[in-house]
Coordinates of C-alpha atoms in Angstrom, one line a residue:
M1 CA 0.0 0.0 0.0
S2 CA 2.8 2.5 0.9
R3 CA 4.4 1.8 -2.5
I4 CA 1.1 2.6 -4.3
I5 CA 0.8 5.8 -2.3
L6 CA 4.4 6.9 -3.1
C7 CA 3.7 6.3 -6.8
L8 CA 0.6 8.4 -6.6
I9 CA 2.4 11.2 -5.0
T10 CA 5.1 11.0 -7.6
L11 CA 2.5 11.2 -10.4
L12 CA 0.5 14.0 -8.8
C13 CA 3.5 16.1 -7.8
P14 CA 6.0 15.8 -10.6
L15 CA 7.3 19.4 -10.2
A16 CA 7.7 19.4 -6.5
K17 CA 11.1 20.7 -5.4
A18 CA 13.5 17.8 -4.3
E19 CA 14.9 17.9 -0.8
D20 CA 18.6 18.7 -1.0
P21 CA 20.4 17.4 2.2
L22 CA 23.5 19.5 1.2
N23 CA 21.7 22.8 1.1
P24 CA 18.4 22.3 3.2
N25 CA 17.7 26.1 2.8
K26 CA 17.7 25.6 -1.0
Q27 CA 20.1 28.4 -1.6
W28 CA 20.7 27.0 -5.1
W29 CA 17.0 27.4 -6.1
D30 CA 16.3 29.9 -8.9
E31 CA 12.6 30.6 -9.1
E32 CA 13.1 32.9 -12.2
W33 CA 14.8 30.1 -14.0
W34 CA 12.3 27.4 -12.9
E35 CA 9.1 29.3 -13.5
K36 CA 10.0 31.7 -16.3
G37 CA 13.1 30.2 -18.0
R38 CA 15.2 33.3 -17.3
L39 CA 19.0 32.9 -17.1
T40 CA 21.2 35.5 -15.3
I41 CA 23.4 37.1 -17.9
P42 CA 27.0 37.4 -16.6
V43 CA 29.1 40.5 -17.1
N44 CA 32.0 39.7 -19.4
N45 CA 35.0 41.9 -19.8
T46 CA 38.3 41.4 -21.5
V47 CA 41.0 41.7 -18.8
T48 CA 44.5 42.9 -18.6
I49 CA 47.3 41.9 -16.2
R50 CA 50.1 44.1 -15.0
H51 CA 52.9 43.5 -12.5
T52 CA 53.3 45.7 -9.4
S53 CA 54.7 45.5 -5.9
Y54 CA 54.3 47.2 -2.5
T55 CA 56.4 47.2 0.6
N56 CA 55.9 46.0 4.2
G57 CA 58.9 47.4 6.1
D58 CA 62.0 46.2 4.2
V59 CA 60.1 43.4 2.4
E60 CA 59.0 43.9 -1.1
I61 CA 55.8 41.9 -2.1
P62 CA 55.3 41.3 -5.8
A63 CA 51.7 41.3 -7.0
L64 CA 49.5 41.3 -10.0
I65 CA 46.8 43.8 -10.8
I66 CA 44.2 42.2 -13.0
R67 CA 41.3 44.3 -14.2
P68 CA 39.0 45.0 -17.2
D69 CA 41.0 46.3 -20.2
D70 CA 39.5 49.9 -20.3
N71 CA 39.7 53.2 -18.5
K72 CA 36.8 52.8 -16.1
K73 CA 36.9 52.5 -12.4
Y74 CA 35.8 49.2 -10.7
P75 CA 35.4 48.0 -7.1
G76 CA 38.6 46.6 -5.5
I77 CA 39.1 43.0 -4.5
L78 CA 42.1 41.5 -2.7
F79 CA 42.7 38.1 -4.0
Q80 CA 44.8 36.0 -1.7
H81 CA 46.3 32.7 -2.8
G82 CA 46.6 29.7 -0.6
R83 CA 49.3 26.9 -0.1
R84 CA 49.9 26.4 -3.8
G85 CA 51.0 29.9 -4.3
L86 CA 50.2 32.3 -7.1
D87 CA 50.8 29.9 -10.0
D88 CA 49.2 30.0 -13.5
L89 CA 46.1 27.9 -12.4
V90 CA 45.4 30.4 -9.5
V91 CA 45.9 33.4 -11.6
R92 CA 43.3 32.1 -14.1
H93 CA 40.8 32.2 -11.2
A94 CA 41.7 35.8 -10.5
Q95 CA 41.3 36.6 -14.2
R96 CA 37.8 35.1 -14.3
L97 CA 36.9 37.2 -11.3
A98 CA 38.2 40.4 -12.9
A99 CA 36.2 39.7 -16.0
R100 CA 33.1 40.2 -13.9
G101 CA 34.0 43.9 -13.4
F102 CA 36.6 44.2 -10.5
V103 CA 40.1 45.5 -10.0
I104 CA 42.0 42.6 -8.5
L105 CA 45.2 42.9 -6.4
A106 CA 46.8 39.4 -6.2
P107 CA 49.8 39.5 -3.8
D108 CA 52.5 36.8 -4.1
V109 CA 53.3 36.6 -0.5
F110 CA 55.3 33.4 -0.7
S111 CA 57.7 34.8 -3.3
A112 CA 58.2 37.9 -1.2
R113 CA 59.7 35.8 1.7
F114 CA 61.2 33.0 -0.4
I115 CA 58.8 30.4 0.8
E116 CA 58.3 27.4 -1.5
K117 CA 54.8 26.4 -2.5
F118 CA 52.7 24.1 -0.4
P119 CA 54.4 24.9 2.9
I120 CA 53.4 22.9 6.0
E121 CA 54.1 25.6 8.7
H122 CA 52.5 28.9 8.5
D123 CA 54.6 32.1 8.7
Y124 CA 52.6 34.7 10.7
A125 CA 54.5 37.5 9.0
L126 CA 52.5 36.7 5.8
E127 CA 49.4 38.1 7.5
S128 CA 51.1 41.5 7.8
D129 CA 52.1 41.4 4.1
V130 CA 48.4 40.7 3.2
N131 CA 47.3 43.4 5.5
M132 CA 49.5 46.0 3.8
G133 CA 48.0 44.9 0.5
V134 CA 44.7 46.3 1.6
D135 CA 46.2 49.8 1.8
H136 CA 48.0 49.4 -1.6
L137 CA 44.8 48.3 -3.3
L138 CA 42.8 51.2 -1.9
S139 CA 45.5 53.6 -3.0
L140 CA 45.0 52.6 -6.7
P141 CA 43.5 55.3 -8.8
D142 CA 41.2 52.9 -10.7
I143 CA 39.3 51.8 -7.6
S144 CA 35.7 52.9 -7.5
S145 CA 34.9 51.7 -4.0
D146 CA 36.0 53.2 -0.6
K147 CA 36.2 49.7 0.8
I148 CA 37.4 46.4 -0.6
C149 CA 36.4 42.7 -0.2
L150 CA 38.8 39.9 0.8
Y151 CA 38.7 36.9 -1.7
S152 CA 40.7 33.8 -1.1
H153 CA 41.0 30.0 -1.0
T154 CA 42.7 27.4 1.1
R155 CA 45.2 28.9 3.5
G156 CA 44.5 32.3 2.0
G157 CA 41.2 32.1 3.8
Y158 CA 42.9 32.0 7.1
M159 CA 45.2 34.8 6.3
T160 CA 42.4 37.0 5.2
L161 CA 40.3 36.1 8.2
K162 CA 43.2 37.3 10.4
V163 CA 43.4 40.5 8.4
A164 CA 39.7 41.2 8.8
V165 CA 39.6 40.4 12.5
T166 CA 43.0 40.6 14.1
R167 CA 44.1 43.6 12.0
K168 CA 40.7 45.2 12.6
R169 CA 40.0 45.9 9.0
Q170 CA 36.4 44.8 8.9
N171 CA 33.8 47.5 8.6
K172 CA 36.5 50.0 8.0
E173 CA 38.5 49.2 4.9
V174 CA 36.9 45.7 4.3
A175 CA 33.3 45.3 3.5
C176 CA 33.0 41.5 3.0
Y177 CA 34.8 38.1 3.1
V178 CA 34.6 35.4 0.4
S179 CA 36.6 32.2 0.4
Y180 CA 36.7 28.8 -1.3
Y181 CA 37.2 25.9 1.1
P182 CA 39.2 28.1 3.6
H183 CA 41.6 26.7 6.1
M184 CA 39.5 27.7 9.0
Q185 CA 42.1 27.1 11.7
D186 CA 45.6 28.1 12.6
P187 CA 47.8 25.9 10.4
N188 CA 50.3 25.6 13.2
A189 CA 47.8 24.4 15.7
P190 CA 48.0 20.8 16.9
E191 CA 46.3 18.0 14.9
P192 CA 43.2 17.6 17.2
M193 CA 42.6 21.4 16.9
Q194 CA 42.8 21.0 13.1
V195 CA 40.0 18.4 13.1
Y196 CA 37.8 19.3 16.0
R197 CA 38.1 23.0 16.4
Y198 CA 38.1 26.2 14.2
A199 CA 39.9 29.5 14.4
K200 CA 38.5 31.6 17.2
E201 CA 38.7 34.6 14.9
A202 CA 35.7 33.3 13.0
D203 CA 33.4 34.1 15.9
D204 CA 34.6 37.7 15.7
L205 CA 34.0 38.1 11.9
V206 CA 31.0 40.4 11.6
I207 CA 31.2 41.5 8.0
P208 CA 29.1 39.5 5.5
A209 CA 30.8 36.2 4.5
L210 CA 30.3 33.8 1.7
I211 CA 32.1 30.4 1.7
F212 CA 32.1 27.6 -1.0
I213 CA 33.1 24.0 -0.5
G214 CA 32.6 20.8 -2.4
E215 CA 30.7 17.9 -1.1
K216 CA 33.9 15.8 -1.3
E217 CA 36.0 18.2 0.7
Q218 CA 38.6 16.7 3.0
Y219 CA 36.9 15.7 6.2
Q220 CA 39.3 17.5 8.5
R221 CA 38.8 20.8 6.6
R222 CA 35.1 20.4 6.0
R223 CA 34.3 19.8 9.7
S224 CA 36.1 23.0 10.9
I225 CA 34.4 25.0 8.1
E226 CA 30.9 23.8 8.9
T227 CA 31.4 24.1 12.6
A228 CA 32.6 27.7 12.2
V229 CA 29.7 28.6 10.0
K230 CA 27.2 27.1 12.4
S231 CA 28.6 29.1 15.3
M232 CA 28.6 32.3 13.2
Q233 CA 25.0 31.7 12.3
A234 CA 24.1 31.0 15.9
N235 CA 25.5 34.5 16.6
N236 CA 23.4 36.0 13.9
R237 CA 26.2 36.7 11.6
H238 CA 25.5 37.2 7.9
V239 CA 27.3 34.1 6.5
E240 CA 26.3 31.9 3.6
L241 CA 27.8 28.4 3.0
F242 CA 27.4 26.7 -0.4
I243 CA 28.2 23.0 -0.7
Y244 CA 28.5 21.8 -4.3
P245 CA 27.6 18.1 -5.0
G246 CA 30.0 15.9 -6.9
V247 CA 33.1 18.1 -6.5
G248 CA 36.0 18.1 -4.1
R249 CA 38.9 20.5 -3.2
G250 CA 40.2 22.7 -6.0
F251 CA 37.1 22.6 -8.1
D252 CA 37.8 26.3 -9.0
F253 CA 41.2 25.7 -10.5
R254 CA 41.6 21.9 -11.2
P255 CA 43.6 21.5 -14.5
E256 CA 42.1 20.3 -17.8
N257 CA 43.5 16.7 -17.6
I258 CA 41.6 15.9 -14.4
R259 CA 38.8 18.6 -14.6
T260 CA 35.2 17.4 -14.7
F261 CA 31.9 18.9 -15.9
A262 CA 30.8 19.1 -12.3
D263 CA 34.0 21.2 -11.5
D264 CA 33.1 23.6 -14.2
L265 CA 29.4 23.9 -13.1
A266 CA 30.4 24.6 -9.6
A267 CA 33.2 27.1 -10.5
K268 CA 30.9 29.1 -12.8
D269 CA 28.2 29.2 -10.4
A270 CA 30.4 30.1 -7.5
I271 CA 32.1 33.0 -9.2
Q272 CA 28.8 34.4 -10.4
R273 CA 27.5 34.3 -6.8
A274 CA 30.7 35.7 -5.5
A275 CA 30.6 38.6 -8.0
D276 CA 27.0 39.4 -7.2
F277 CA 27.7 39.2 -3.4
M278 CA 30.7 41.5 -3.5
S279 CA 29.2 44.0 -5.9
H280 CA 26.2 44.3 -3.5
Y281 CA 28.5 45.2 -0.6
L282 CA 30.8 47.4 -2.5
Q283 CA 28.2 49.7 -4.1

């Protein structure tokens, strides 16, 4: 009898929204697309890249400025790389973001301090280098916004969190925080803290935050991210967490030989959401 009832429900309600255990609030649901067939039209700009640098004491930090190839002013975004450094794959991500209509400053903080890519230990001096990047970005003449947003992935998510909170930049020079699968814990903390705790600074992040992870994210990273987000939501912080099914860590930059269709779908959706989110808070 129960099977008959289930079949009747399926026939009578073919267009009912499916339950999504990954996103129970159905953040992914687009009523305009579902009901009216309307697709959001992304902004597409040809971009240009130029090299620059700024100083932090006696340290010179090389950086890229990536922006639309015109003479207009755009909102400013500080793009902070993670453990793999600012290599070609990561620069492509920054280019895709700039094409949406932003001036991107992408500091190469590893090169500035002669740190090889994929370091295990975290050098706290890097946070000061990222912090100085905020001032450099705001000094650029082609920035239209009086604040910037922090945009990052992996360990860059931890460094930008520290800049926003510990360096007291939020609600002053920084309007929002966006990160892909951020390392939401001090990388130098003991292993149990990596798995079962999150960086205490997350509880003090009061600016709007947007975080993306894949369903197949590493357990020890996903746990700290989700725990931090739940705590922030319990404290009535404006934080959104998107979990993309079928993808894992690095879906935004995985190279062509291992890239999947799901990676591309997630990456395109995330960068459009990030662009809309940051544009809103940088108006």
